[in-house]
C-alpha cells in the first residue's frame, strides 16, 4: 500500500451530509474486476449528464477545483454499501485526504487500506474550513500525519486525533495481511483448540464443495 | 467474571491475539462470498502468492447480477458474465463451496446462509456486503467488510478489529395488526437516525422482538447497517433453535442438543452494561413509508411528507429539500396520496417465505391496479421459491397480476435487467432508497411486504391496517 506522511493539496468542499457509497460508485461499475480506473466514474450520476457530458453544476467539474486532492465533506460520509470501489474511486481520482466531522464505519476502515487519510474534525472546525475553501480560490490545506495537524498558508493549524496503530500502518504503508501472518502460530493454535469446521449433514446442490468429499 | 453482553461473549471467544494499543486479531468462523466484491480479493491473493487458508469455511453464491428469468438463455451482459466466470474459477481453484446460478440452493447470500444452517449462534460471520448484519438474528456477530478485508480473511481466516461500542434497542409491547418487522426497524432508524448506530453493535430485545419469527428477526437485523451500526444481533431462543434443527450444516442428534446448550449461554448476562440504550413501544408503531433518499427519511403511512423547514439543523433542511426534489414530492402531501408505478417484493430484507405468505394474503383474490406498470415478486432463494410454489403462492401472485421470478438481488440494486426506469416510483421491500439505487433517477419508497402488496392493488400507498390482514411474517 502507498504510504502516507504529509500532503498539501487543493481543497474541494462537498457540501452534502450523508453522502453514500452508491453515489461515489454507482452499481453499474461494480462489475469491473480491477481496482484501477474508478476515478473516471467517481460521483458518476452527479457528475455527468446524459452522454457523459460533465454537469457544470457539480462541484467536481468546476474549473477552480480542478486537480483537488483534499476533500472536505459533511457528517456520516461514506454511509451505505461496503463497496471498496468507493475509496478506490476517491484515490484514483487523486484525493489523498478527506476531512469530515464523521464517517460511516466500513468506508472509514476501507480508506486506510487504500492510502487515504480520513481526518475527523469537530463540526465547527469543518464548517470553518468550508467557509475558507469557498471564499478563497485555490485554497489549499496540508495534512501532516506524523504531527497530526491540518494547516493552511494563513497560519491555521488544527490538531486531529487518529488511532496510533492506524497511523503507524498508514505511515509505513504496511501490508495488513503480512502483519497478521506474523501471528500464524497463534492462528493455528486457535484452530486446533476450537476447530470450527463446517460439517455438512445433508447434501446441498453446490459445485466444488470441499464438504462433499 | 463481570456480567457480559452477548457481543462481548462472542468477541472474547474469538480473540486469537491481542496487544495493548493494537486492534485485536479475531477469528472468523464463516466467510460468505459473492460475485460483486470478491474478484479483486482473489486477484490480490494470487499476486501475493497466497492461498485460501480455510476453503471449508467459505461459501460463495451468485446473487447480485443474476437474471431473475430465463436463466438458461445466454447472458448478454459481458461484465456480469465476467464476474460469474471469475467467481467460478476462483472457487474451483480454491475448493470453495459455490452455489452457482443453476443450483437449487442458489439465492441471496444473506438468505441462503441461514437457510442452509451455515449461519449459527455464537459465530463470527463476515461477507463483502454491508447487509451481513442480517445473520445477527441468530445471536451471531456478523458484519460487512470491504474487499481488502475479504482478501485478508481468505488469506488468514482472521480480521484485525477494534471492539465496538454497544447499543441496546428494546422494543416493548405488542405490535398492532398490519404492522410488520420492517415497520419496527424503519421506526427504529427514524428514531436513532442513519448514523445513530455508528461504531456500535446493536442488540435488539424486548417483547416485540421476542415475538418475531426468524424471518422477522432477520428483517430487523438486516437493516441495522441502515442505522449506521456495525452489526445487529438478537439472543437465540427456542424460535431460533426450532428454525435451525435439521438444516444441512446444523449438527444432528446429540451434537445438536449440546450445541443448543452452548447457544443458550450466549444471551447477555443480567446486569451487563451497554454504552447506550434506546426504548420503543411497538404498539405505537404504524406502517412506515420512506419519503426521501435515505432510510431515516421515513414516516407513518397516515402522515404527510414533511416540510424541509420543519427540521432543526440547516444540513438536514438542505438534505430534505434535495430529497423532495429528487423524489418529485411536495411537502404536505398525504403519504396515501402518493401513486406508485412499480412494486418490488424481494431483497435480503423481505424475500423469505413468511414475507411472501404475508404479501400473498393481501393480494389473494384481488388484482394489481390498472395504473401499475409492473409488479415483481423475487423470492430470496430458489428453495424459498420451490416451497412457495408447493403452497400455491406463485399462483396467487400470478393471478393477481404479479410476475413470479427466480431468486437474486434483482431490483434491490438493479445490477441485472430488473431496473426501475428514470422518474418512476416504486414501493419496494428492499433496504435502500438512495438516489439511483434501483436505477438512475428512479424513486424508491421502502415499505413492508404487505404495504407493498396493498400499494400494488390500490396503485398508491394505503394504510394496510384498514384491510384487516395478518401481518405476521
Ligand atoms: S438484496 Fe440488495 S441489499 Fe441484499 S445483498 Fe442483494 S443487493 Fe445487497
XYZ file of C-alpha atoms and ligand atoms in Angstrom:
694
model
C 0.000 0.000 0.000
C 1.061 3.564 -0.746
C 2.451 5.131 2.454
C 1.109 8.472 3.651
C 3.107 11.033 5.540
C 2.418 14.613 4.517
C 0.284 16.029 1.735
C -0.594 19.516 0.517
C -3.371 19.972 -1.991
C -6.242 21.988 -3.378
C -9.423 21.662 -1.311
C -12.774 20.610 -2.760
C -15.715 21.356 -0.437
C -18.500 18.808 -0.992
C -21.390 20.353 0.872
C -23.759 17.430 1.468
C -24.431 15.317 4.522
C -24.789 11.530 4.426
C -23.022 11.019 1.108
C -23.421 7.292 0.466
C -21.097 4.974 -1.426
C -23.793 4.296 -4.051
C -23.220 7.908 -5.149
C -19.433 7.538 -5.197
C -19.581 4.497 -7.472
C -22.999 3.526 -8.854
C -23.775 -0.172 -9.205
C -23.154 -0.467 -12.946
C -19.424 -0.122 -12.253
C -19.329 -2.840 -9.618
C -18.943 -5.406 -12.365
C -15.398 -4.336 -13.198
C -12.815 -6.744 -11.906
C -9.877 -4.421 -11.287
C -9.154 -1.782 -8.667
C -7.934 0.737 -11.223
C -9.705 3.309 -13.326
C -12.557 4.117 -10.940
C -11.567 7.810 -10.750
C -13.367 8.427 -14.030
C -16.685 7.256 -12.569
C -16.408 8.892 -9.121
C -19.813 10.507 -8.339
C -20.941 9.390 -11.781
C -24.635 10.305 -11.652
C -23.962 13.688 -10.067
C -21.020 14.424 -12.276
C -22.248 13.549 -15.743
C -25.264 14.482 -17.847
C -26.543 12.030 -20.471
C -23.790 11.046 -22.888
C -21.159 11.510 -20.163
C -21.172 15.273 -20.640
C -19.763 16.878 -17.488
C -22.524 18.509 -15.461
C -21.291 22.098 -14.955
C -23.337 22.409 -11.756
C -21.465 19.666 -9.958
C -18.521 20.889 -7.952
C -16.060 18.333 -9.293
C -16.477 19.850 -12.759
C -15.876 23.447 -11.744
C -12.550 24.727 -13.117
C -11.467 26.240 -9.806
C -11.458 22.806 -8.179
C -9.592 21.035 -10.971
C -6.773 18.964 -9.520
C -8.212 18.929 -5.988
C -6.678 16.297 -3.723
C -8.188 17.180 -0.337
C -11.926 16.649 0.051
C -13.936 18.468 2.688
C -17.087 16.576 3.479
C -20.046 16.606 5.833
C -21.214 14.199 8.527
C -21.618 10.446 8.009
C -19.530 10.453 4.851
C -19.432 7.092 3.047
C -22.565 5.537 4.520
C -24.388 2.572 2.989
C -22.780 -0.139 0.926
C -19.451 -1.730 1.913
C -18.151 -1.432 -1.668
C -14.438 -0.673 -1.595
C -14.894 0.625 -5.129
C -15.785 3.909 -3.391
C -12.353 4.538 -1.828
C -10.722 3.110 -4.959
C -12.502 5.812 -6.946
C -11.681 8.536 -4.418
C -7.985 7.586 -4.510
C -7.850 7.021 -8.248
C -9.338 10.469 -8.878
C -6.433 11.866 -6.900
C -7.793 12.523 -3.423
C -5.354 11.670 -0.651
C -7.016 13.399 2.283
C -10.624 13.549 3.465
C -11.793 15.907 6.198
C -15.222 15.428 7.735
C -16.960 15.546 11.123
C -17.755 11.797 10.904
C -17.615 8.762 8.623
C -19.530 5.529 8.280
C -17.548 2.611 9.766
C -16.860 0.409 6.757
C -15.892 3.273 4.475
C -13.590 4.740 7.122
C -11.860 1.419 7.527
C -11.583 0.953 3.760
C -9.805 4.330 3.387
C -6.837 3.097 5.413
C -6.459 0.092 3.119
C -6.026 2.434 0.177
C -3.593 5.057 1.384
C -6.289 7.686 2.002
C -6.093 9.690 5.228
C -9.619 10.294 6.621
C -9.297 13.162 9.086
C -12.046 13.703 11.655
C -12.537 17.235 12.973
C -15.328 18.730 15.085
C -18.333 20.197 13.253
C -17.439 23.828 13.825
C -13.867 23.330 12.577
C -15.131 21.648 9.416
C -17.663 24.442 8.970
C -14.852 26.990 9.217
C -12.808 25.106 6.605
C -15.838 25.092 4.284
C -16.064 28.876 4.584
C -12.371 29.312 3.869
C -12.401 26.974 0.870
C -15.478 28.596 -0.636
C -14.122 32.123 -0.152
C -10.588 31.726 -1.436
C -9.957 30.312 -4.922
C -7.005 27.944 -4.866
C -7.382 27.314 -1.130
C -5.032 24.529 -0.100
C -4.537 22.531 3.053
C -1.648 20.477 4.331
C -2.253 17.266 6.211
C 0.707 16.231 8.317
C 0.208 12.727 9.657
C 3.295 12.432 11.914
C 2.298 15.647 13.717
C -1.447 15.064 13.302
C -2.149 18.556 12.015
C -4.124 20.257 9.269
C -2.704 23.643 8.299
C -3.110 26.352 5.662
C -0.906 29.149 4.314
C -2.543 31.727 6.618
C -1.363 30.272 9.862
C -4.330 27.997 10.597
C -3.143 24.921 12.456
C -5.547 22.277 13.692
C -4.697 19.170 15.630
C -6.582 15.967 14.801
C -6.890 12.653 16.591
C -6.108 9.341 14.992
C -5.628 5.867 16.344
C -1.907 5.187 16.828
C -1.874 1.799 15.199
C -3.710 3.012 12.096
C -1.339 5.952 11.900
C 1.640 3.642 12.009
C 0.244 1.355 9.282
C -0.514 4.331 7.030
C 2.882 5.984 7.617
C 4.713 2.802 6.736
C 2.305 1.688 4.017
C 2.215 -1.738 5.691
C 0.522 -4.792 4.275
C -2.205 -5.851 6.715
C -2.138 -9.461 5.649
C 1.611 -9.614 6.165
C 1.119 -8.223 9.685
C -1.470 -10.861 10.516
C 0.627 -13.681 9.119
C 3.235 -12.890 11.751
C 0.727 -14.450 14.151
C 0.482 -17.629 12.144
C 1.355 -19.780 15.162
C -1.404 -18.202 17.245
C -3.924 -18.724 14.444
C -3.005 -22.378 14.130
C -3.187 -22.871 17.898
C -6.623 -21.239 17.949
C -7.820 -23.519 15.168
C -6.537 -26.614 16.904
C -8.206 -25.675 20.175
C -11.573 -24.731 18.683
C -11.658 -26.422 15.314
C -14.606 -24.523 13.798
C -15.205 -26.742 10.802
C -18.283 -26.538 8.593
C -19.529 -30.082 8.502
C -22.368 -30.900 6.196
C -25.031 -33.311 7.398
C -27.280 -33.366 4.375
C -26.364 -32.901 0.723
C -26.721 -29.477 -0.853
C -26.623 -28.586 -4.511
C -23.207 -26.951 -4.788
C -20.265 -27.011 -7.149
C -16.696 -27.573 -5.875
C -17.576 -28.110 -2.252
C -14.738 -29.352 -0.018
C -17.574 -30.690 2.164
C -18.758 -33.117 -0.449
C -15.778 -35.405 -0.433
C -16.467 -12.678 35.938
C -18.258 -9.399 35.275
C -21.596 -9.713 33.532
C -21.036 -9.563 29.756
C -23.139 -8.653 26.752
C -23.717 -11.293 24.097
C -21.468 -9.266 21.794
C -18.643 -9.346 24.318
C -19.016 -13.088 24.875
C -18.722 -13.814 21.177
C -15.850 -11.368 20.816
C -13.935 -12.868 23.753
C -14.350 -16.365 22.336
C -12.734 -15.313 19.038
C -9.662 -13.386 20.088
C -6.588 -15.002 18.541
C -4.118 -12.350 19.589
C -4.253 -9.076 21.445
C -1.703 -6.499 22.463
C -2.128 -3.080 24.054
C -2.566 -0.245 21.562
C -3.299 -2.568 18.669
C -6.501 -3.879 17.183
C -7.256 -7.468 18.181
C -6.920 -10.346 15.802
C -10.237 -12.165 15.792
C -11.061 -15.488 14.182
C -13.754 -15.684 11.513
C -15.972 -18.778 11.568
C -17.805 -18.296 8.286
C -16.922 -16.234 5.247
C -19.657 -15.615 2.700
C -18.601 -14.569 -0.777
C -20.483 -13.196 -3.790
C -19.518 -12.212 -7.316
C -19.615 -8.453 -6.750
C -16.945 -7.772 -4.142
C -14.637 -10.769 -4.435
C -12.764 -10.757 -7.798
C -10.164 -8.171 -6.727
C -9.599 -10.061 -3.467
C -8.786 -13.305 -5.271
C -6.541 -11.394 -7.690
C -4.706 -9.785 -4.769
C -4.191 -13.159 -3.167
C -2.789 -14.593 -6.358
C -0.468 -11.649 -6.947
C 0.966 -12.049 -3.462
C 1.356 -15.796 -3.945
C -1.017 -16.559 -1.066
C -3.539 -19.355 -0.700
C -7.031 -19.557 0.755
C -6.400 -20.746 4.292
C -9.765 -22.372 5.078
C -11.796 -23.040 1.954
C -14.108 -25.215 4.093
C -15.248 -22.109 5.998
C -16.044 -20.048 2.894
C -19.296 -20.250 0.945
C -19.869 -18.486 -2.331
C -23.009 -17.656 -4.269
C -24.006 -15.772 -7.388
C -26.719 -13.301 -6.459
C -26.113 -9.626 -7.214
C -26.104 -9.669 -11.009
C -28.011 -12.859 -11.810
C -31.008 -12.611 -14.142
C -34.314 -13.492 -12.496
C -35.835 -15.028 -15.577
C -34.776 -17.266 -18.451
C -31.567 -18.329 -16.742
C -30.865 -20.888 -19.419
C -30.581 -18.165 -22.080
C -27.107 -16.745 -22.719
C -26.301 -13.698 -20.562
C -25.747 -10.689 -22.786
C -24.168 -8.513 -20.108
C -20.496 -9.297 -20.664
C -19.316 -7.618 -17.483
C -21.756 -9.665 -15.388
C -20.711 -12.787 -17.244
C -17.094 -11.923 -16.435
C -17.961 -11.778 -12.729
C -19.704 -15.140 -12.820
C -16.821 -16.872 -14.556
C -14.300 -15.235 -12.226
C -16.230 -16.464 -9.179
C -16.498 -19.936 -10.613
C -12.796 -20.027 -11.494
C -11.764 -18.685 -8.086
C -13.950 -21.113 -6.162
C -12.863 -24.085 -8.219
C -9.199 -23.094 -7.769
C -9.531 -22.757 -4.006
C -12.039 -25.555 -3.363
C -14.693 -23.181 -2.014
C -18.308 -24.323 -1.967
C -20.128 -22.457 -4.719
C -23.859 -22.139 -5.222
C -23.939 -21.088 -8.837
C -26.825 -19.704 -10.832
C -28.223 -23.151 -11.549
C -28.052 -24.555 -8.031
C -31.324 -25.426 -6.300
C -29.834 -23.754 -3.240
C -28.901 -20.513 -5.013
C -30.230 -17.301 -3.532
C -29.272 -14.010 -1.942
C -26.203 -14.551 0.205
C -27.966 -13.385 3.406
C -30.925 -15.617 2.706
C -29.096 -18.859 1.970
C -26.603 -18.623 4.868
C -29.336 -19.047 7.498
C -31.477 -21.252 5.290
C -28.727 -23.852 4.871
C -27.665 -23.637 8.511
C -24.281 -22.163 7.594
C -25.188 -19.345 9.991
C -25.159 -20.473 13.620
C -25.361 -18.748 17.014
C -22.105 -17.654 18.599
C -20.202 -17.484 15.325
C -18.346 -14.632 13.719
C -19.503 -14.205 10.121
C -18.269 -11.741 7.524
C -19.063 -11.015 3.910
C -18.056 -8.293 1.479
C -21.527 -6.865 1.840
C -22.946 -4.407 4.335
C -26.150 -6.374 4.968
C -24.181 -9.183 6.582
C -25.748 -7.791 9.766
C -28.759 -9.986 8.826
C -27.095 -13.073 10.329
C -27.052 -11.415 13.747
C -30.678 -12.545 14.087
C -29.218 -15.898 15.236
C -27.062 -14.448 18.008
C -24.128 -14.214 15.650
C -21.552 -11.447 15.334
C -21.900 -10.702 11.634
C -20.737 -7.628 9.767
C -19.871 -6.339 6.312
C -16.284 -5.795 5.177
C -14.501 -4.233 2.212
C -12.680 -6.153 -0.497
C -9.243 -5.712 1.166
C -10.664 -7.448 4.213
C -12.226 -10.162 2.053
C -8.699 -10.863 0.856
C -7.441 -10.722 4.439
C -9.974 -13.313 5.599
C -9.294 -15.565 2.621
C -5.592 -15.494 3.430
C -5.683 -15.673 7.230
C -9.242 -16.562 8.363
C -8.821 -13.628 10.745
C -9.550 -9.921 10.855
C -7.821 -7.158 12.682
C -10.548 -5.301 14.595
C -11.195 -2.935 17.448
C -14.022 -3.880 19.761
C -17.117 -1.759 19.105
C -19.281 0.173 21.492
C -22.659 -1.379 22.209
C -26.232 -0.181 21.936
C -29.298 -1.844 23.372
C -32.540 -1.303 21.474
C -35.535 -2.514 23.445
C -38.868 -2.799 21.660
C -41.534 -3.295 24.308
C -45.183 -4.154 23.872
C -47.091 -5.814 21.073
C -47.309 -4.565 17.528
C -50.786 -3.963 16.182
C -52.338 -5.851 13.292
C -50.872 -4.782 9.958
C -47.530 -3.756 11.453
C -44.530 -5.767 10.219
C -40.974 -6.403 11.378
C -39.999 -3.993 8.588
C -42.037 -1.244 10.236
C -40.284 -1.884 13.541
C -36.827 -1.444 12.054
C -37.847 1.552 9.920
C -39.300 3.177 13.036
C -36.050 2.457 14.900
C -33.981 4.076 12.130
C -36.402 7.016 12.054
C -35.741 7.440 15.753
C -31.956 6.948 16.024
C -31.101 8.357 12.569
C -28.973 6.761 9.857
C -25.780 7.417 11.792
C -27.285 6.655 15.222
C -25.556 3.288 15.430
C -22.167 4.316 14.016
C -19.260 2.403 15.644
C -21.743 0.346 17.638
C -23.012 -3.189 17.719
C -26.732 -3.218 18.442
C -28.571 -5.857 20.432
C -32.343 -5.890 19.947
C -34.579 -7.211 22.677
C -37.990 -6.748 24.245
C -41.363 -8.379 23.886
C -41.967 -7.314 20.290
C -38.584 -8.683 19.150
C -39.037 -11.982 21.013
C -42.430 -12.404 19.345
C -40.899 -12.266 15.856
C -40.236 -15.350 13.753
C -36.687 -15.841 12.463
C -37.773 -14.292 9.160
C -38.931 -11.182 11.009
C -35.792 -11.061 13.155
C -33.640 -11.232 10.038
C -35.553 -8.266 8.590
C -34.749 -6.254 11.718
C -31.055 -7.202 11.905
C -30.658 -6.766 8.136
C -31.307 -3.046 8.349
C -29.013 -2.418 11.341
C -26.487 -1.051 8.872
C -29.085 1.488 7.686
C -28.969 2.867 11.212
C -25.185 3.044 10.821
C -24.488 0.102 13.143
C -21.589 -2.258 12.636
C -23.820 -5.235 13.407
C -27.179 -6.083 14.928
C -27.977 -9.110 16.995
C -30.767 -10.931 18.814
C -30.203 -13.569 21.512
C -31.018 -17.079 20.291
C -34.022 -18.791 21.893
C -36.467 -21.641 21.186
C -37.612 -19.837 17.995
C -34.005 -19.854 16.782
C -33.365 -23.491 17.671
C -36.623 -24.688 16.118
C -35.720 -22.857 12.905
C -32.251 -24.381 12.803
C -32.886 -28.020 13.552
C -32.461 -30.274 10.539
C -30.807 -27.745 8.214
C -27.936 -29.122 6.122
C -24.986 -27.628 8.038
C -26.532 -27.820 11.515
C -25.311 -30.648 13.781
C -27.723 -33.525 14.367
C -28.931 -35.555 17.342
C -26.876 -35.342 20.497
C -24.497 -32.841 18.912
C -27.469 -30.562 18.258
C -28.650 -30.791 21.873
C -25.149 -29.945 23.090
C -24.952 -27.041 20.678
C -28.296 -25.709 21.928
C -26.969 -25.701 25.499
C -23.918 -23.699 24.366
C -26.101 -21.334 22.367
C -28.401 -20.661 25.310
C -25.410 -19.417 27.296
C -24.759 -16.671 24.727
C -27.513 -14.354 25.963
C -26.417 -11.120 27.613
C -25.915 -11.590 31.358
C -28.297 -9.758 33.696
C -26.638 -6.542 34.762
C -24.310 -6.307 31.746
C -23.803 -2.693 30.657
C -24.458 -1.244 27.237
C -22.929 2.041 26.102
C -26.373 3.329 25.099
C -29.982 2.192 25.383
C -32.982 3.155 23.253
C -36.539 2.095 24.020
C -39.550 1.930 21.715
C -43.146 0.907 22.216
C -44.258 -1.461 19.453
C -47.926 -0.660 19.991
C -47.241 2.928 18.872
C -45.540 1.936 15.595
C -47.640 2.366 12.454
C -46.869 1.045 8.955
C -43.876 3.046 7.738
C -43.118 4.586 4.331
C -39.902 6.382 3.383
C -40.358 9.678 1.579
C -36.733 10.641 0.934
C -33.366 9.354 -0.208
C -32.125 7.571 2.863
C -33.854 5.065 5.162
C -34.044 7.579 8.010
C -36.333 9.795 5.934
C -39.364 7.838 6.985
C -42.833 8.490 8.339
C -46.085 6.740 9.240
C -48.492 5.903 6.430
C -51.162 8.220 7.846
C -48.742 11.162 7.949
C -47.749 13.741 5.383
C -44.493 14.306 3.507
C -42.632 16.655 5.871
C -41.722 20.253 5.184
C -37.924 20.686 4.997
C -38.311 23.779 7.171
C -39.548 21.537 9.986
C -36.036 20.133 10.556
C -33.818 21.788 13.165
C -30.411 21.602 11.525
C -29.564 23.548 8.364
C -27.839 20.480 6.880
C -30.984 18.388 7.400
C -33.177 21.092 5.849
C -30.986 21.151 2.757
C -30.908 17.358 2.556
C -34.705 17.144 2.901
C -35.296 19.785 0.238
C -32.944 17.997 -2.120
C -34.601 14.657 -1.367
C -38.084 16.023 -2.106
C -36.853 17.429 -5.385
C -35.254 14.116 -6.345
C -38.368 12.194 -5.282
C -40.711 14.555 -7.113
C -42.755 15.130 -3.955
C -44.343 18.187 -2.406
C -44.158 18.845 1.318
C -47.542 18.312 2.945
C -48.727 15.592 0.551
C -50.530 12.767 2.342
C -48.488 9.579 2.041
C -51.609 7.680 0.950
C -51.979 10.093 -1.981
C -48.611 9.076 -3.463
C -49.150 6.884 -6.555
C -46.712 4.097 -7.439
C -45.594 2.892 -10.883
C -43.960 -0.375 -9.904
C -43.861 -2.716 -6.939
C -40.907 -4.851 -5.924
C -41.261 -7.586 -3.330
C -37.839 -9.084 -2.708
C -34.275 -8.415 -1.422
C -32.376 -9.790 1.576
C -34.665 -7.709 3.799
C -38.020 -9.136 2.754
C -37.952 -12.117 0.397
C -38.326 -15.012 2.801
C -41.190 -17.458 2.849
C -43.120 -15.684 5.618
C -42.761 -12.353 3.795
C -44.210 -13.921 0.660
C -47.004 -15.601 2.599
C -47.987 -12.298 4.218
C -47.959 -10.452 0.880
C -49.968 -13.263 -0.745
C -52.668 -12.913 1.946
C -53.076 -9.285 0.861
C -53.337 -9.913 -2.870
C -55.318 -13.177 -2.834
C -58.418 -12.797 -4.968
C -57.542 -9.233 -5.983
C -55.760 -7.733 -8.974
C -52.996 -5.150 -9.290
C -54.136 -1.673 -10.249
C -54.511 -0.869 -13.944
C -52.209 2.102 -13.398
C -49.343 -0.173 -12.346
C -46.584 -0.817 -14.899
C -45.004 -3.806 -13.189
C -45.244 -5.835 -10.006
C -42.405 -8.233 -9.234
C -42.060 -10.961 -6.655
C -38.486 -12.202 -6.400
C -38.040 -14.947 -3.785
C -34.821 -14.774 -1.766
C -33.682 -18.233 -2.737
C -34.579 -20.987 -5.156
C -35.647 -23.197 -2.281
C -37.971 -20.494 -0.938
C -39.332 -20.286 -4.459
C -39.941 -24.033 -4.529
C -41.602 -24.022 -1.093
C -43.800 -21.089 -2.048
C -44.855 -22.900 -5.201
C -45.695 -26.010 -3.211
C -48.075 -23.823 -1.180
C -49.550 -22.256 -4.308
C -48.267 -18.739 -3.561
C -46.972 -18.353 -7.117
C -50.472 -18.892 -8.426
C -51.941 -16.325 -6.039
C -49.377 -13.735 -7.148
C -49.705 -14.547 -10.853
C -53.487 -14.460 -10.744
C -53.226 -11.049 -9.099
C -51.034 -9.781 -11.947
C -47.576 -10.131 -10.370
C -44.538 -11.580 -12.100
C -43.008 -14.548 -10.315
C -39.225 -14.685 -10.745
C -36.099 -16.678 -9.913
C -34.016 -15.762 -6.850
C -31.491 -12.931 -6.672
C -30.893 -9.342 -5.592
C -32.844 -8.088 -8.592
C -34.393 -4.625 -8.335
C -32.893 -4.014 -4.905
C -29.684 -2.941 -6.643
C -30.606 -3.258 -10.324
C -27.334 -4.829 -11.425
C -29.317 -7.258 -13.568
C -32.031 -6.316 -16.091
C -34.588 -5.588 -13.304
C -34.277 -1.817 -13.296
C -36.655 0.910 -12.134
C -36.748 3.408 -15.033
C -35.901 7.110 -14.609
C -38.601 9.170 -12.924
C -40.661 6.134 -11.963
C -41.759 5.488 -8.424
C -41.647 2.131 -6.669
C -42.998 0.661 -3.480
C -40.082 -1.590 -2.596
C -39.478 -4.061 0.219
C -35.709 -3.574 -0.071
C -33.480 -1.629 2.299
C -32.019 1.374 0.498
C -33.726 4.331 -1.100
C -30.527 6.149 -2.047
C -30.535 8.238 -5.207
C -30.254 5.949 -8.216
C -30.248 2.766 -6.121
C -32.893 0.949 -8.170
C -31.957 2.677 -11.424
C -30.740 6.123 -12.436
C -33.209 8.827 -11.373
C -35.603 6.208 -10.021
C -37.689 6.920 -6.917
C -37.851 4.347 -4.133
C -40.222 4.158 -1.184
C -39.260 1.492 1.352
C -42.166 -0.416 2.878
C -43.088 -3.819 4.336
C -44.216 -6.682 2.075
C -47.900 -6.248 2.965
C -47.688 -2.493 2.402
C -46.052 -3.114 -0.991
C -48.694 -5.689 -1.875
C -51.516 -3.334 -0.907
C -49.934 -0.475 -2.880
C -49.820 -2.761 -5.928
C -53.538 -3.446 -5.649
C -54.536 0.169 -4.979
C -51.996 1.882 -7.253
C -50.976 4.165 -4.367
C -49.951 3.743 -0.733
C -52.714 2.632 1.608
C -52.908 2.030 5.330
C -52.859 -1.736 5.251
C -54.313 -1.812 8.768
C -57.646 -0.887 7.173
C -57.514 -4.099 5.125
C -57.561 -6.246 8.210
C -54.856 -8.695 7.121
C -52.495 -10.617 9.319
C -49.033 -9.074 9.034
C -47.182 -11.872 10.773
C -44.122 -12.678 8.760
S -30.664 -7.949 -1.891
Fe -29.915 -5.859 -2.083
S -29.100 -5.307 -0.110
Fe -29.364 -7.528 -0.122
S -27.390 -8.339 -0.710
Fe -28.572 -8.095 -2.586
S -28.080 -6.054 -3.331
Fe -27.385 -6.145 -1.219
